Tab-separated table of C-alpha atoms in Angstrom:
chain	number	residue	atom	x	y	z
X	1	MET	CA	-134.639	-42.370	29.510
X	2	ALA	CA	-133.843	-44.249	26.330
X	3	GLU	CA	-130.985	-46.694	26.578
X	4	GLU	CA	-127.770	-45.330	25.069
X	5	GLU	CA	-126.751	-46.906	21.783
X	6	GLU	CA	-123.880	-49.370	22.036
X	7	ASP	CA	-120.491	-48.196	20.764
X	8	ILE	CA	-119.915	-51.050	18.340
X	9	ILE	CA	-116.546	-49.755	17.126
X	10	SER	CA	-115.080	-49.842	20.633
X	11	THR	CA	-115.966	-53.539	20.912
X	12	LEU	CA	-113.802	-54.452	17.915
X	13	PRO	CA	-110.418	-56.080	18.613
X	14	ASP	CA	-107.248	-54.008	18.277
X	15	VAL	CA	-106.016	-55.989	15.273
X	16	LEU	CA	-109.157	-55.197	13.285
X	17	LEU	CA	-109.134	-51.511	14.237
X	18	CYS	CA	-105.484	-51.208	13.190
X	19	HIS	CA	-106.371	-52.811	9.861
X	20	ILE	CA	-109.161	-50.266	9.324
X	21	LEU	CA	-106.876	-47.340	10.216
X	22	SER	CA	-104.274	-48.545	7.703
X	23	PHE	CA	-106.611	-47.527	4.842
X	24	LEU	CA	-106.578	-43.889	5.981
X	25	GLN	CA	-103.927	-41.298	5.355
X	26	THR	CA	-101.637	-41.372	8.368
X	27	LYS	CA	-102.544	-37.813	9.380
X	28	GLN	CA	-106.198	-38.912	9.588
X	29	ALA	CA	-105.269	-41.976	11.608
X	30	VAL	CA	-103.278	-39.773	14.000
X	31	ALA	CA	-106.330	-37.544	14.456
X	32	THR	CA	-108.159	-40.473	16.114
X	33	THR	CA	-105.771	-40.292	19.085
X	34	ILE	CA	-107.960	-37.583	20.652
X	35	LEU	CA	-110.689	-40.195	21.248
X	36	SER	CA	-108.977	-42.086	24.074
X	37	LYS	CA	-105.698	-43.603	25.250
X	38	ARG	CA	-106.648	-46.820	23.488
X	39	TRP	CA	-106.728	-45.030	20.122
X	40	ASN	CA	-103.346	-43.466	20.833
X	41	ASN	CA	-101.814	-46.921	21.195
X	42	LEU	CA	-103.681	-48.185	18.144
X	43	CYS	CA	-102.317	-45.402	15.972
X	44	LEU	CA	-98.754	-46.334	16.936
X	45	SER	CA	-99.394	-49.934	15.877
X	46	VAL	CA	-101.050	-49.418	12.476
X	47	PRO	CA	-99.236	-51.806	10.090
X	48	SER	CA	-99.364	-49.475	7.058
X	49	LEU	CA	-98.462	-45.808	6.728
X	50	TYR	CA	-99.835	-43.500	4.036
X	51	PHE	CA	-98.457	-40.004	3.414
X	52	LYS	CA	-99.881	-37.788	0.670
X	53	THR	CA	-99.354	-34.077	0.105
X	54	THR	CA	-98.666	-31.281	-2.375
X	55	ILE	CA	-95.718	-29.096	-1.395
X	56	THR	CA	-95.596	-25.527	-2.694
X	57	THR	CA	-93.143	-23.823	-0.324
X	58	ILE	CA	-89.927	-24.669	1.469
X	59	ASP	CA	-91.574	-24.107	4.871
X	60	GLN	CA	-94.332	-26.526	3.951
X	61	ASN	CA	-91.700	-29.064	2.960
X	62	PHE	CA	-89.978	-28.727	6.341
X	63	ARG	CA	-93.282	-29.200	8.209
X	64	PHE	CA	-94.178	-32.262	6.184
X	65	ASN	CA	-90.738	-33.789	6.731
X	66	ASP	CA	-91.018	-33.218	10.488
X	67	ASN	CA	-94.419	-34.936	10.543
X	68	VAL	CA	-93.125	-37.999	8.709
X	69	TYR	CA	-90.059	-38.284	10.960
X	70	THR	CA	-92.241	-37.948	14.072
X	71	VAL	CA	-94.550	-40.755	12.970
X	72	LEU	CA	-91.719	-43.094	11.979
X	73	LEU	CA	-89.748	-42.586	15.192
X	74	SER	CA	-92.825	-43.169	17.360
X	75	ARG	CA	-93.609	-46.577	15.872
X	76	HIS	CA	-94.287	-49.508	18.225
X	77	SER	CA	-94.281	-52.187	15.545
X	78	ALA	CA	-92.934	-53.120	12.145
X	79	VAL	CA	-93.972	-51.152	9.057
X	80	LYS	CA	-95.637	-53.606	6.676
X	81	GLY	CA	-96.889	-51.043	4.159
X	82	PHE	CA	-95.608	-47.611	3.162
X	83	ARG	CA	-97.380	-45.365	0.645
X	84	LEU	CA	-95.776	-42.058	-0.291
X	85	LYS	CA	-97.506	-39.791	-2.829
X	86	LEU	CA	-95.743	-36.453	-3.214
X	87	ILE	CA	-96.245	-33.514	-5.547
X	88	TYR	CA	-93.495	-30.890	-5.515
X	89	ASP	CA	-94.664	-27.585	-6.931
X	90	TYR	CA	-91.785	-25.237	-6.109
X	91	PRO	CA	-88.644	-24.689	-8.258
X	92	GLN	CA	-86.272	-24.498	-5.264
X	93	ILE	CA	-86.238	-28.272	-5.108
X	94	LEU	CA	-83.707	-28.158	-7.955
X	95	TYR	CA	-81.185	-26.534	-5.627
X	96	LEU	CA	-81.944	-28.501	-2.462
X	97	ARG	CA	-80.867	-32.013	-1.501
X	98	GLY	CA	-83.083	-31.938	1.581
X	99	PRO	CA	-86.252	-33.457	0.061
X	100	ILE	CA	-84.296	-36.212	-1.694
X	101	ASN	CA	-82.221	-37.047	1.380
X	102	SER	CA	-85.365	-37.210	3.511
X	103	ILE	CA	-87.120	-39.602	1.142
X	104	PHE	CA	-84.031	-41.827	1.135
X	105	LYS	CA	-83.989	-41.919	4.942
X	106	TRP	CA	-87.699	-42.793	5.134
X	107	LEU	CA	-87.320	-45.614	2.634
X	108	ASN	CA	-84.234	-47.017	4.343
X	109	TYR	CA	-86.077	-46.873	7.676
X	110	VAL	CA	-89.082	-48.910	6.509
X	111	VAL	CA	-86.863	-51.413	4.675
X	112	GLN	CA	-85.005	-52.077	7.919
X	113	ARG	CA	-88.355	-52.759	9.596
X	114	GLY	CA	-89.496	-55.471	7.238
X	115	VAL	CA	-91.683	-53.534	4.811
X	116	GLU	CA	-93.732	-55.776	2.518
X	117	CYS	CA	-95.579	-53.235	0.349
X	118	LEU	CA	-94.159	-50.015	-1.124
X	119	ASP	CA	-96.238	-47.605	-3.220
X	120	LEU	CA	-94.111	-44.605	-4.231
X	121	ARG	CA	-95.445	-41.839	-6.473
X	122	LEU	CA	-93.604	-38.625	-7.192
X	123	ARG	CA	-94.609	-35.667	-9.337
X	124	ILE	CA	-92.648	-32.487	-10.008
X	125	THR	CA	-94.889	-30.004	-11.784
X	126	PHE	CA	-92.627	-27.312	-13.227
X	127	TRP	CA	-90.877	-27.591	-16.549
X	128	GLU	CA	-87.341	-26.976	-15.267
X	129	ALA	CA	-87.507	-30.307	-13.425
X	130	GLU	CA	-88.294	-32.491	-16.406
X	131	ASN	CA	-84.790	-34.007	-16.238
X	132	LEU	CA	-84.784	-34.398	-12.454
X	133	VAL	CA	-84.974	-38.074	-11.552
X	134	LEU	CA	-84.968	-39.457	-8.032
X	135	ASN	CA	-83.149	-42.789	-8.121
X	136	LEU	CA	-84.212	-45.535	-5.733
X	137	PRO	CA	-81.844	-46.336	-2.869
X	138	ILE	CA	-80.109	-49.693	-3.183
X	139	SER	CA	-81.779	-50.839	0.056
X	140	ILE	CA	-85.102	-51.161	-1.797
X	141	LEU	CA	-83.563	-53.121	-4.660
X	142	THR	CA	-82.204	-55.722	-2.237
X	143	CYS	CA	-85.119	-55.869	0.218
X	144	LYS	CA	-85.789	-59.503	1.151
X	145	THR	CA	-89.242	-58.844	2.649
X	146	LEU	CA	-90.744	-56.790	-0.185
X	147	VAL	CA	-93.801	-58.452	-1.787
X	148	VAL	CA	-95.411	-55.499	-3.627
X	149	LEU	CA	-93.520	-52.628	-5.291
X	150	LYS	CA	-95.328	-49.838	-7.162
X	151	LEU	CA	-93.279	-46.994	-8.616
X	152	CYS	CA	-94.300	-43.823	-10.454
X	153	SER	CA	-91.730	-41.221	-11.618
X	154	TYR	CA	-88.617	-42.748	-10.089
X	155	GLY	CA	-85.336	-43.910	-11.576
X	156	VAL	CA	-83.133	-46.990	-11.319
X	157	GLN	CA	-79.378	-46.426	-11.345
X	158	GLN	CA	-77.042	-48.234	-13.677
X	159	GLY	CA	-75.817	-51.516	-12.304
X	160	SER	CA	-79.192	-53.157	-11.728
X	161	SER	CA	-77.404	-56.507	-11.616
X	162	SER	CA	-77.366	-55.958	-7.846
X	163	VAL	CA	-81.195	-56.168	-7.734
X	164	LEU	CA	-82.365	-59.064	-5.598
X	165	LEU	CA	-86.015	-59.122	-4.532
X	166	PRO	CA	-86.610	-62.774	-3.611
X	167	SER	CA	-90.136	-62.230	-2.195
X	168	LEU	CA	-91.501	-59.782	-4.789
X	169	LYS	CA	-94.749	-60.937	-6.438
X	170	THR	CA	-96.235	-57.655	-7.735
X	171	LEU	CA	-94.295	-55.000	-9.674
X	172	HIS	CA	-95.852	-51.861	-11.191
X	173	LEU	CA	-93.619	-49.458	-13.127
X	174	LYS	CA	-95.000	-46.179	-14.487
X	175	LEU	CA	-92.857	-43.321	-15.798
X	176	VAL	CA	-89.736	-45.064	-14.523
X	177	TRP	CA	-86.260	-44.313	-15.898
X	178	PHE	CA	-83.557	-46.901	-16.644
X	179	PRO	CA	-80.065	-46.204	-17.994
X	180	LYS	CA	-80.351	-48.963	-20.625
X	181	LEU	CA	-82.821	-51.589	-21.752
X	182	ARG	CA	-80.481	-54.216	-20.346
X	183	ASP	CA	-80.939	-52.665	-16.877
X	184	LEU	CA	-84.682	-53.319	-17.094
X	185	MET	CA	-84.037	-56.943	-17.979
X	186	LEU	CA	-81.592	-57.304	-15.084
X	187	PHE	CA	-84.135	-55.679	-12.758
X	188	LEU	CA	-86.804	-58.208	-13.752
X	189	THR	CA	-84.325	-61.084	-13.518
X	190	GLY	CA	-83.771	-60.112	-9.881
X	191	CYS	CA	-87.447	-60.869	-9.132
X	192	PRO	CA	-87.485	-64.696	-9.399
X	193	ILE	CA	-91.082	-65.305	-8.198
X	194	LEU	CA	-92.746	-62.310	-9.875
X	195	GLN	CA	-96.426	-62.999	-10.636
X	196	ASP	CA	-97.988	-59.624	-11.541
X	197	LEU	CA	-96.270	-57.097	-13.841
X	198	TYR	CA	-97.494	-53.685	-15.009
X	199	THR	CA	-95.412	-51.350	-17.181
X	200	TYR	CA	-96.343	-48.000	-18.715
X	201	ASP	CA	-94.150	-45.313	-20.297
X	202	LEU	CA	-90.708	-46.545	-19.333
X	203	TYR	CA	-87.764	-44.373	-20.353
X	204	PHE	CA	-84.163	-45.214	-21.194
X	205	ASP	CA	-81.140	-42.903	-21.319
X	206	SER	CA	-79.575	-45.033	-24.039
X	207	GLU	CA	-81.209	-46.524	-27.130
X	208	GLU	CA	-78.910	-49.532	-26.922
X	209	SER	CA	-80.973	-52.630	-27.618
X	210	LEU	CA	-80.587	-56.210	-26.546
X	211	THR	CA	-79.515	-58.878	-28.975
X	212	CYS	CA	-82.058	-61.360	-30.305
X	213	ASN	CA	-80.427	-64.170	-28.325
X	214	GLU	CA	-80.679	-62.207	-25.080
X	215	TRP	CA	-84.400	-61.525	-25.565
X	216	LYS	CA	-85.091	-65.046	-26.838
X	217	SER	CA	-83.811	-66.578	-23.606
X	218	PHE	CA	-85.599	-64.057	-21.381
X	219	CYS	CA	-88.876	-65.280	-19.897
X	220	LEU	CA	-90.606	-64.498	-16.603
X	221	SER	CA	-91.552	-68.086	-15.895
X	222	ASN	CA	-93.681	-67.501	-12.760
X	223	LEU	CA	-95.681	-64.592	-14.170
X	224	THR	CA	-99.463	-65.132	-14.191
X	225	ARG	CA	-100.692	-61.605	-15.001
X	226	ALA	CA	-99.170	-58.896	-17.184
X	227	ASP	CA	-100.288	-55.430	-18.290
X	228	ILE	CA	-97.559	-54.072	-20.538
X	229	ASP	CA	-96.918	-51.281	-22.974
X	230	CYS	CA	-94.822	-53.040	-25.621
X	231	PHE	CA	-93.948	-49.833	-27.453
X	232	HIS	CA	-92.461	-47.854	-24.535
X	233	SER	CA	-91.161	-50.683	-22.362
X	234	HIS	CA	-89.693	-52.673	-25.293
X	235	LEU	CA	-90.739	-55.873	-23.542
X	236	THR	CA	-91.266	-58.745	-25.926
X	237	LEU	CA	-94.245	-61.066	-25.751
X	238	GLU	CA	-91.853	-63.973	-25.243
X	239	ALA	CA	-91.051	-62.533	-21.807
X	240	VAL	CA	-94.685	-62.912	-20.676
X	241	GLN	CA	-95.755	-65.999	-22.621
X	242	ASN	CA	-96.597	-68.039	-19.488
X	243	VAL	CA	-99.311	-65.697	-18.175
X	244	SER	CA	-102.980	-66.592	-17.819
X	245	SER	CA	-104.136	-62.940	-18.048
X	246	LEU	CA	-102.599	-60.431	-20.458
X	247	ARG	CA	-103.330	-56.826	-21.341
X	248	PHE	CA	-101.000	-55.111	-23.760
X	249	GLU	CA	-100.725	-52.088	-25.986
X	250	ILE	CA	-98.809	-52.226	-29.247
X	251	ASP	CA	-98.154	-50.011	-32.205
X	252	GLN	CA	-98.284	-50.741	-35.908
X	253	VAL	CA	-94.550	-51.409	-36.113
X	254	TYR	CA	-94.740	-54.169	-33.516
X	255	SER	CA	-97.763	-55.758	-35.175
X	256	HIS	CA	-95.771	-56.103	-38.393
X	257	ASN	CA	-92.422	-57.171	-36.966
X	258	GLY	CA	-93.030	-58.628	-33.506
X	259	PHE	CA	-92.687	-62.364	-32.957
X	260	ILE	CA	-95.776	-63.961	-31.413
X	261	PRO	CA	-95.131	-66.915	-29.092
X	262	THR	CA	-97.720	-69.518	-28.177
X	263	PHE	CA	-99.556	-68.626	-24.955
X	264	HIS	CA	-100.326	-72.070	-23.560
X	265	ASN	CA	-101.850	-70.759	-20.299
X	266	LEU	CA	-103.613	-67.618	-21.548
X	267	THR	CA	-107.349	-67.507	-20.779
X	268	GLN	CA	-107.953	-63.709	-20.682
X	269	LEU	CA	-106.650	-61.254	-23.286
X	270	GLU	CA	-107.217	-57.494	-23.530
X	271	LEU	CA	-105.643	-55.845	-26.563
X	272	LEU	CA	-105.128	-52.108	-27.100
X	273	HIS	CA	-103.992	-51.274	-30.592
X	274	LEU	CA	-102.929	-48.240	-32.605
X	275	ASN	CA	-103.883	-48.422	-36.294
X	276	TYR	CA	-105.736	-51.681	-35.969
X	277	SER	CA	-104.488	-54.651	-37.999
X	278	TRP	CA	-107.021	-57.470	-38.175
X	279	GLY	CA	-104.399	-59.744	-39.677
X	280	PHE	CA	-102.256	-59.300	-36.573
X	281	LEU	CA	-105.236	-59.989	-34.326
X	282	LEU	CA	-105.981	-63.256	-36.130
X	283	GLU	CA	-102.329	-64.213	-35.807
X	284	VAL	CA	-102.446	-63.561	-32.059
X	285	LEU	CA	-105.582	-65.675	-31.654
X	286	LYS	CA	-103.928	-68.589	-33.436
X	287	HIS	CA	-101.354	-68.611	-30.640
X	288	CYS	CA	-103.890	-68.648	-27.766
X	289	PRO	CA	-105.326	-72.195	-27.688
X	290	MET	CA	-106.848	-71.827	-24.181
X	291	LEU	CA	-108.385	-68.350	-24.603
X	292	GLN	CA	-111.796	-67.844	-22.948
X	293	LYS	CA	-112.202	-64.051	-22.790
X	294	LEU	CA	-111.174	-61.426	-25.351
X	295	GLU	CA	-111.485	-57.613	-25.141
X	296	LEU	CA	-110.489	-55.289	-27.994
X	297	HIS	CA	-109.850	-51.553	-27.766
X	298	GLU	CA	-108.750	-49.304	-30.581
X	299	VAL	CA	-106.737	-46.297	-29.399
X	300	CYS	CA	-107.336	-43.178	-31.473
């Protein structure tokens, strides 16, 4: 009889297996518990949780909520990473606080357990919900352990001066709402060691702008990488002038009126431009004495 093949996976240490399981959706990681008692314990110790679903009925929403609560309450260890990608495709959400209250409770739970990475993406598909914004709970905006924060389709309430994220190094903002432009600046000011910034399609309830003196003094001094949409985020290049890698999209108005600082540390530049202005490009290059790599893209 041929010798049975060795079960290599079972020889791996628990720490490595938990790391592997953290890349799966949590429901897939839970499915491994049927293998043996060892896998049951491993599933309860996975450092990162990942929930992803499309909800089309109220019953489906209740089932999903129950599953998330069950997983969170059965945890044996801290939650280091929490990814939540939800699509709501039923109009009743407009009349229910249940989904919003549940999300708040989940986020508060993982914050209390030392979460380091949050990736939150929300999509509401029907037109009636275009003005429905789910604001982040204050617990996230004052989380001392948070290192990575990625947001898509969430809002930040007025009064962002209370933001304090002392450990945050990576911040990605896509389709995020702020009451005023000043609230975005206060949000970024509350991230003193921020190194990686991505912004795309930010929205503001008020068109109130910052004064020239306020913008002139605003600079993210520890930032090393930035990918920004100057037109929709209204971020100035002065705010990111210390980076070594920069990708930004501008419009014709900015290219004619925007002030260009000197990028003393910039070695990699990727430029996306509407209505290309070669004069503006040459002006940018004059302010990049250390540049080593340049990529140009014209957006039609």
